[in-house]
XYZ file of C-alpha atoms in Angstrom:
488
model
C -5.275 21.590 39.640
C -5.833 24.488 37.269
C -3.175 24.928 34.614
C -1.785 28.369 33.948
C -1.485 27.525 30.257
C -2.793 24.610 28.205
C -1.062 24.205 24.844
C -2.751 22.093 22.182
C -0.326 20.557 19.693
C 3.349 19.614 19.839
C 4.726 20.759 16.505
C 6.876 23.847 15.987
C 4.172 26.104 17.452
C 3.446 24.094 20.583
C 7.079 23.428 21.442
C 8.017 27.041 20.747
C 5.210 28.283 22.990
C 6.267 26.055 25.896
C 9.896 27.113 25.589
C 9.134 30.812 25.405
C 6.667 30.657 28.304
C 9.196 28.902 30.517
C 11.727 31.589 29.638
C 9.373 34.182 31.152
C 8.832 32.007 34.246
C 5.468 30.501 33.312
C 5.941 26.864 34.304
C 2.483 25.498 35.151
C 2.061 24.282 31.582
C 0.751 21.171 29.865
C 0.888 20.256 26.191
C -1.916 18.085 24.842
C -1.017 15.893 21.881
C -3.412 13.486 20.179
C -0.644 11.258 18.799
C 1.917 9.058 20.528
C 4.846 11.312 19.675
C 5.552 14.990 19.158
C 6.240 16.705 15.871
C 2.967 17.727 14.225
C 3.080 17.798 10.441
C 6.713 16.648 10.431
C 5.729 13.542 12.363
C 2.711 12.750 10.200
C 4.003 13.355 6.679
C 6.218 10.387 5.934
C 5.462 10.008 2.226
C 8.457 9.291 -0.050
C 10.547 12.373 -0.785
C 8.923 14.593 1.853
C 11.063 17.651 2.538
C 10.715 21.339 3.354
C 10.657 23.950 0.591
C 12.270 26.576 2.847
C 16.008 26.445 3.537
C 17.106 24.497 6.621
C 18.871 27.401 8.303
C 15.724 29.532 8.103
C 13.206 26.756 8.778
C 14.296 26.290 12.386
C 14.045 28.155 15.675
C 16.271 31.241 15.873
C 17.161 30.271 19.443
C 18.030 26.667 18.535
C 20.266 26.649 15.446
C 21.302 23.271 14.088
C 24.801 23.253 12.545
C 24.404 19.594 11.565
C 21.766 19.876 8.816
C 22.782 17.425 6.094
C 21.015 19.298 3.269
C 20.292 22.954 2.608
C 16.606 21.922 2.254
C 15.935 19.319 4.925
C 14.003 16.096 4.524
C 11.183 15.080 6.864
C 13.073 12.598 9.091
C 15.726 15.185 9.940
C 13.221 17.952 10.745
C 11.272 15.568 12.963
C 14.466 14.591 14.763
C 15.324 18.272 15.175
C 12.006 18.857 16.970
C 12.610 15.920 19.303
C 16.116 17.181 20.037
C 14.789 20.678 20.801
C 12.157 19.247 23.151
C 14.835 17.329 25.039
C 17.284 20.247 25.121
C 14.686 22.565 26.664
C 13.102 19.900 28.936
C 9.738 20.081 27.197
C 9.096 16.375 26.688
C 7.813 15.816 30.234
C 5.117 18.472 29.731
C 3.446 16.560 26.908
C 0.296 14.512 27.527
C 0.309 12.056 24.657
C -2.826 10.417 23.240
C -4.932 13.296 24.540
C -7.142 14.212 21.614
C -8.815 17.538 22.444
C -12.445 17.288 21.381
C -13.847 20.467 22.931
C -12.499 23.759 24.295
C -15.141 25.902 25.985
C -15.058 28.962 28.190
C -16.587 28.270 31.626
C -18.141 31.592 32.579
C -18.926 30.563 36.147
C -15.250 29.810 36.894
C -13.813 32.142 34.251
C -11.573 29.360 33.013
C -11.166 27.296 29.892
C -12.419 23.733 30.056
C -10.656 21.250 27.794
C -12.350 17.946 27.056
C -9.912 15.316 25.862
C -9.998 11.619 25.069
C -8.366 11.116 28.476
C -10.393 13.391 30.729
C -11.133 17.061 31.379
C -8.728 19.846 32.308
C -9.095 23.468 33.397
C -6.751 26.249 32.325
C -6.456 29.977 32.799
C -5.006 30.421 29.308
C -5.020 28.349 26.127
C -2.597 28.350 23.208
C -3.900 26.596 20.101
C -0.903 25.256 18.205
C -2.662 22.671 16.079
C -1.351 24.105 12.815
C -2.989 24.812 9.483
C -1.775 21.598 7.825
C -3.029 19.063 10.333
C -6.268 17.626 8.958
C -5.849 15.748 5.652
C -8.535 16.351 3.055
C -9.691 13.560 0.778
C -11.122 14.819 -2.513
C -14.861 15.325 -2.622
C -15.416 12.949 -5.538
C -18.444 10.733 -5.958
C -17.693 7.099 -5.189
C -14.426 7.567 -3.353
C -15.643 5.163 -0.676
C -16.379 2.493 -3.283
C -12.776 1.943 -4.363
C -11.779 -1.629 -3.472
C -8.042 -1.132 -3.882
C -5.793 0.638 -1.392
C -6.667 4.308 -0.792
C -4.380 6.594 1.198
C -3.623 10.273 1.654
C -0.022 11.432 1.407
C -0.268 12.798 4.968
C -1.357 9.354 6.191
C 1.175 7.307 4.256
C 1.062 3.574 4.841
C 4.594 2.265 4.363
C 3.357 -1.332 4.589
C 1.608 -0.987 1.211
C 3.680 -2.687 -1.468
C 3.846 -0.427 -4.522
C 6.238 -2.505 -6.600
C 4.499 -3.831 -9.687
C 1.204 -2.116 -8.848
C -1.039 0.118 -10.958
C -0.984 3.387 -9.022
C -2.928 6.622 -9.376
C -2.091 9.969 -7.761
C -4.752 12.682 -7.490
C -3.153 16.117 -7.456
C -0.003 17.849 -8.684
C 0.668 20.084 -5.702
C 3.404 20.186 -3.074
C 3.229 16.585 -1.860
C 2.611 15.101 -5.313
C 5.710 16.635 -6.880
C 7.811 15.059 -4.134
C 6.083 11.677 -4.117
C 5.713 10.998 -7.856
C 9.453 10.896 -8.719
C 10.122 8.561 -5.795
C 7.496 5.939 -6.603
C 7.638 6.110 -10.400
C 10.565 3.652 -10.740
C 8.815 1.118 -8.477
C 5.344 0.802 -9.927
C 4.042 -0.989 -12.989
C 2.145 2.113 -14.066
C 1.541 5.539 -12.592
C -1.294 7.825 -13.652
C -1.212 11.351 -12.238
C -4.558 13.170 -12.301
C -4.079 16.915 -12.657
C -6.809 19.504 -12.218
C -4.637 22.631 -12.405
C -0.929 22.752 -13.290
C 1.482 24.340 -10.821
C 4.294 26.804 -11.331
C 7.480 24.855 -10.610
C 10.909 26.444 -10.182
C 14.307 24.705 -10.096
C 15.279 23.223 -6.727
C 18.511 24.647 -5.328
C 18.911 22.186 -2.462
C 22.179 20.297 -2.067
C 24.035 18.296 0.593
C 25.947 20.278 3.234
C 29.671 19.541 3.272
C 31.180 18.150 6.467
C 33.578 21.084 6.663
C 30.604 23.483 6.561
C 28.945 21.673 9.467
C 32.152 21.892 11.504
C 32.506 25.573 10.612
C 28.956 26.381 11.735
C 29.405 24.384 14.951
C 32.602 26.279 15.721
C 31.345 29.690 14.642
C 27.572 29.987 15.231
C 27.591 33.585 14.014
C 28.424 32.317 10.536
C 25.283 30.183 10.488
C 23.344 33.149 11.788
C 24.642 35.203 8.859
C 23.480 32.533 6.377
C 20.053 32.575 8.032
C 19.805 36.363 7.804
C 20.935 36.351 4.163
C 18.349 33.685 3.307
C 15.654 35.650 5.126
C 16.231 38.913 3.248
C 16.581 37.113 -0.067
C 13.090 35.713 0.415
C 11.698 39.034 1.627
C 12.493 40.511 -1.783
C 9.823 38.214 -3.230
C 7.222 40.393 -1.499
C 7.890 43.064 -4.133
C 6.183 40.784 -6.648
C 3.712 38.980 -4.412
C 2.318 42.107 -2.763
C 3.581 45.353 -4.201
C 3.309 44.664 -7.947
C 2.268 41.187 -9.193
C 3.551 42.115 -12.677
C 7.041 41.634 -11.259
C 6.358 37.891 -11.253
C 6.955 37.804 -15.038
C 10.682 37.116 -14.560
C 10.005 34.172 -12.253
C 7.375 32.863 -14.676
C 9.966 32.942 -17.466
C 12.387 31.006 -15.277
C 9.699 28.413 -14.576
C 8.795 28.066 -18.268
C 12.455 27.624 -19.202
C 12.739 24.957 -16.499
C 9.740 23.161 -18.014
C 11.099 23.461 -21.569
C 14.466 22.013 -20.559
C 12.878 18.998 -18.902
C 9.864 18.282 -21.131
C 10.581 18.225 -24.868
C 7.108 17.048 -25.910
C 5.321 20.285 -26.835
C 1.811 18.911 -26.230
C 2.748 17.626 -22.774
C 4.482 20.900 -21.982
C 1.291 22.769 -22.798
C -0.672 20.671 -20.318
C 1.880 21.494 -17.610
C 1.758 25.250 -18.269
C -0.325 27.311 -15.789
C -2.635 30.075 -17.018
C -2.569 32.158 -13.836
C -0.022 34.474 -12.255
C 2.891 32.770 -10.488
C 2.381 33.047 -6.739
C -1.418 33.048 -6.842
C -1.241 29.396 -5.813
C 1.622 27.869 -3.852
C 4.896 28.064 -5.794
C 6.661 24.690 -5.984
C 10.297 23.674 -6.431
C 11.503 20.431 -8.001
C 14.155 19.091 -10.344
C 12.752 15.590 -10.741
C 8.959 15.926 -11.098
C 8.884 16.731 -14.824
C 11.519 14.095 -15.725
C 9.314 11.421 -14.115
C 6.879 11.916 -17.001
C 9.535 10.927 -19.506
C 9.216 7.382 -18.184
C 7.126 4.975 -20.263
C 5.108 3.909 -17.205
C 4.053 7.441 -16.110
C 1.060 9.267 -17.619
C -0.410 12.710 -16.987
C -4.225 12.685 -17.006
C -5.883 16.079 -17.410
C -9.433 14.933 -18.149
C -11.573 15.832 -15.110
C -12.414 12.993 -12.755
C -16.090 12.084 -13.009
C -16.334 9.326 -10.393
C -14.265 6.860 -8.453
C -15.413 3.271 -8.858
C -14.535 -0.093 -7.375
C -11.742 -0.739 -9.843
C -10.393 2.757 -10.353
C -11.005 6.304 -11.550
C -13.401 7.160 -14.367
C -12.715 10.437 -16.111
C -15.166 12.707 -17.892
C -14.313 11.184 -21.268
C -15.719 7.863 -20.040
C -12.364 6.110 -19.651
C -11.925 3.871 -16.601
C -8.371 4.024 -15.283
C -8.016 0.708 -13.464
C -5.859 0.959 -10.348
C -4.575 -1.133 -7.474
C -3.546 1.838 -5.309
C -5.006 5.355 -5.242
C -3.017 8.115 -3.533
C -4.720 11.402 -2.645
C -2.202 14.236 -2.722
C -5.036 16.656 -2.065
C -3.896 18.791 0.843
C -5.652 19.711 4.065
C -8.664 21.365 5.633
C -7.258 24.858 6.116
C -9.908 27.580 6.144
C -12.370 24.920 7.316
C -10.076 23.188 9.802
C -12.313 21.073 12.097
C -10.440 22.287 15.185
C -12.032 25.701 14.799
C -15.483 24.239 15.409
C -14.342 22.615 18.669
C -13.423 25.924 20.333
C -16.207 28.131 21.733
C -15.929 31.535 23.358
C -17.892 33.476 25.931
C -21.134 33.507 23.943
C -20.681 30.085 22.390
C -19.388 31.355 19.064
C -17.050 28.954 17.258
C -13.488 30.083 16.667
C -13.714 28.653 13.156
C -15.867 31.654 12.246
C -12.654 33.683 11.982
C -11.577 31.717 8.911
C -15.062 32.142 7.441
C -14.878 35.920 7.813
C -17.540 36.004 10.533
C -15.236 36.841 13.447
C -12.543 39.549 13.408
C -9.058 38.659 14.597
C -6.201 40.592 16.130
C -2.729 39.792 14.757
C -4.153 36.483 13.556
C -3.684 35.395 17.153
C -6.403 36.691 19.498
C -10.160 37.208 19.170
C -12.914 39.247 20.871
C -14.955 37.151 23.341
C -12.195 34.521 23.523
C -10.362 35.800 26.613
C -6.912 34.366 27.367
C -7.035 32.212 24.245
C -4.428 32.541 21.532
C -3.857 30.689 18.291
C -0.586 30.171 16.448
C -0.519 30.106 12.651
C -3.988 31.626 12.804
C -5.865 33.718 10.215
C -3.684 35.605 7.734
C -0.373 34.541 9.241
C 0.483 32.000 6.538
C 3.237 32.723 4.038
C 3.813 32.263 0.346
C 7.471 33.233 0.384
C 9.239 32.681 3.693
C 9.456 30.591 6.865
C 6.407 30.105 9.056
C 8.814 29.685 11.977
C 9.596 33.408 11.751
C 5.885 34.159 12.009
C 5.412 31.772 14.935
C 8.246 33.382 16.875
C 6.734 36.794 16.141
C 3.353 35.650 17.451
C 4.985 34.268 20.573
C 6.421 37.714 21.374
C 2.842 38.941 21.688
C 1.395 35.780 23.250
C 3.922 35.569 26.096
C 3.351 39.222 26.985
C -0.431 38.856 26.894
C -0.322 35.714 29.040
C 1.937 37.442 31.562
C -0.605 40.281 31.851
C -3.379 37.725 32.391
C -1.527 35.687 35.000
C 0.033 38.537 36.936
C -3.346 40.242 37.425
C -5.478 37.071 37.434
C -7.328 38.747 34.593
C -9.154 37.994 31.374
C -7.374 39.505 28.383
C -8.877 39.847 24.917
C -8.654 42.307 22.020
C -11.288 44.991 21.783
C -13.812 44.497 19.009
C -12.821 47.672 17.166
C -9.097 46.848 17.351
C -9.694 43.371 15.928
C -11.990 44.739 13.227
C -9.426 47.369 12.202
C -6.724 44.736 11.918
C -8.916 42.344 9.926
C -10.212 45.084 7.625
C -6.708 46.357 6.896
C -5.676 42.923 5.602
C -8.823 42.262 3.591
C -8.493 45.662 1.923
C -4.912 44.918 0.915
C -5.245 41.312 -0.271
C -7.261 41.866 -3.503
C -4.400 43.865 -5.056
C -1.764 41.218 -4.291
C -0.814 38.214 -6.419
C -3.231 36.105 -4.343
C -6.090 38.250 -5.620
C -5.354 37.785 -9.316
C -8.082 35.237 -9.924
C -6.960 31.669 -9.310
C -8.638 29.144 -7.014
C -6.407 28.121 -4.113
C -6.550 26.728 -0.589
C -5.769 30.235 0.635
C -9.394 31.215 -0.029
C -12.439 30.425 2.107
C -15.841 29.484 0.692
C -16.672 33.157 0.114
C -13.487 33.679 -1.905
C -11.748 35.725 0.799
C -8.110 35.051 1.613
C -7.993 34.227 5.326
C -4.654 32.398 5.193
C -1.860 34.577 3.777
C 0.012 37.472 5.395
C 0.071 40.142 2.647
C 3.228 42.068 3.434
C 6.859 41.863 4.507
C 7.256 39.559 7.490
C 9.364 42.107 9.358
C 6.259 44.300 9.492
C 4.429 41.496 11.265
C 7.368 41.198 13.664
C 7.042 44.911 14.388
C 3.284 44.598 14.992
C 3.738 41.765 17.507
C 6.771 43.033 19.385
C 4.756 44.485 22.260
C 1.424 44.234 24.050
C -0.654 47.326 23.299
C -2.943 47.761 26.300
C -5.101 50.304 24.446
C -6.164 47.560 22.001
C -7.250 45.165 24.757
C -9.805 44.634 27.466
C -8.111 43.495 30.673
C -10.730 42.510 33.242
C -9.715 41.253 36.658
C -11.628 38.086 37.444
C -14.536 38.244 39.850
C -13.964 34.740 41.154
C -10.883 32.835 42.205
C -9.487 30.315 39.717
C -6.568 29.038 41.709
C -7.779 25.503 42.355
């Protein structure tokens, strides 16, 4: 049987796509998931302290509000449970093919279908939605000797809870988003903790707090009230665009707030200096934490800013020649984003790899569709990432366009793809704008590809992206009725 739509991934994007497609009467759907359970990044990231840095009421589907959030900034277990509850509520669970690792997605020109090769067989589909996410493939640091370490090595996104940290000499590479959540949690347990920092991060105070029981009851009784909180939170974050995009000099106020936060929590002037960034706030991911800096007031926690030279059997050797002997080494080093391996597994009409879009070699349309990749759509694709708001808003915006495009394809048994000039115009408009934003002020970040071009961030208000995706513009697309039947 030929699927109408094959969805790859069962995180927010994949579940949202299945729900929205069913709402427009597309039911011949299958979701392919490489793991044994749904949830994507919120299933995989189980490191201590893992939580979202976007408010709970905004970091959730607009059509599936949750009045029972226990914190205004939710922790990983609760977000994962939310996704499982949503899948059950909308009868999505039965669509998921677990332990189906998709290893190749290729367009079959003879049948004018997409052929998916998985670890459990091949499938054919008229349309494909890639919902594998940008933060799905953990990246170990490219440091000489990392394979020689004889202690326990793990990435924060592949946390091994069976590893006993109590009384151990532990090292953490990185001071980014996962490190600032992990370090305070493990610091009281370990004998010693050395945190290796390459570049300090801008850290703002965390405003999260538990939700009162009476608030939960109020939101359950009056859903419009929760909707109002969501809308207020959305517009409050949209104001950040004035600094991120319109005038990066506006970030000075936030930088002052961050410095004051650091000064309150770290009294040692020399240590404070090592924690102070020398780039514009927002150029790299902005972090929030109230307990990261205080962890370094502990006698057993040390900040190491000497560059790492090599990793050896017994630990990490820094450029000053010191060997930091360790029992456990934790890589809080992020993910393959612009070089996500999934992009090299997807090939279009002429065999070109979809990953070329992140390398600037293939134009994209709305960060979602691509010339010569008919009936294939990607969620959280090029230049749809955010530095200030909820990716769920962007995903729902993309799905407005994707569901309309798929309906056009299925109703006419056609191949739908953006025209080359439309995709090039869209891509050029973003690349022309990005250098003048805060992300173009000169820092090195995971938003940039190997050529230094930002192929990750959306450089404008998110409501403008919602406007751009609210309809299917036929003049920007090639719609070609198939020359051969693909019904069986």
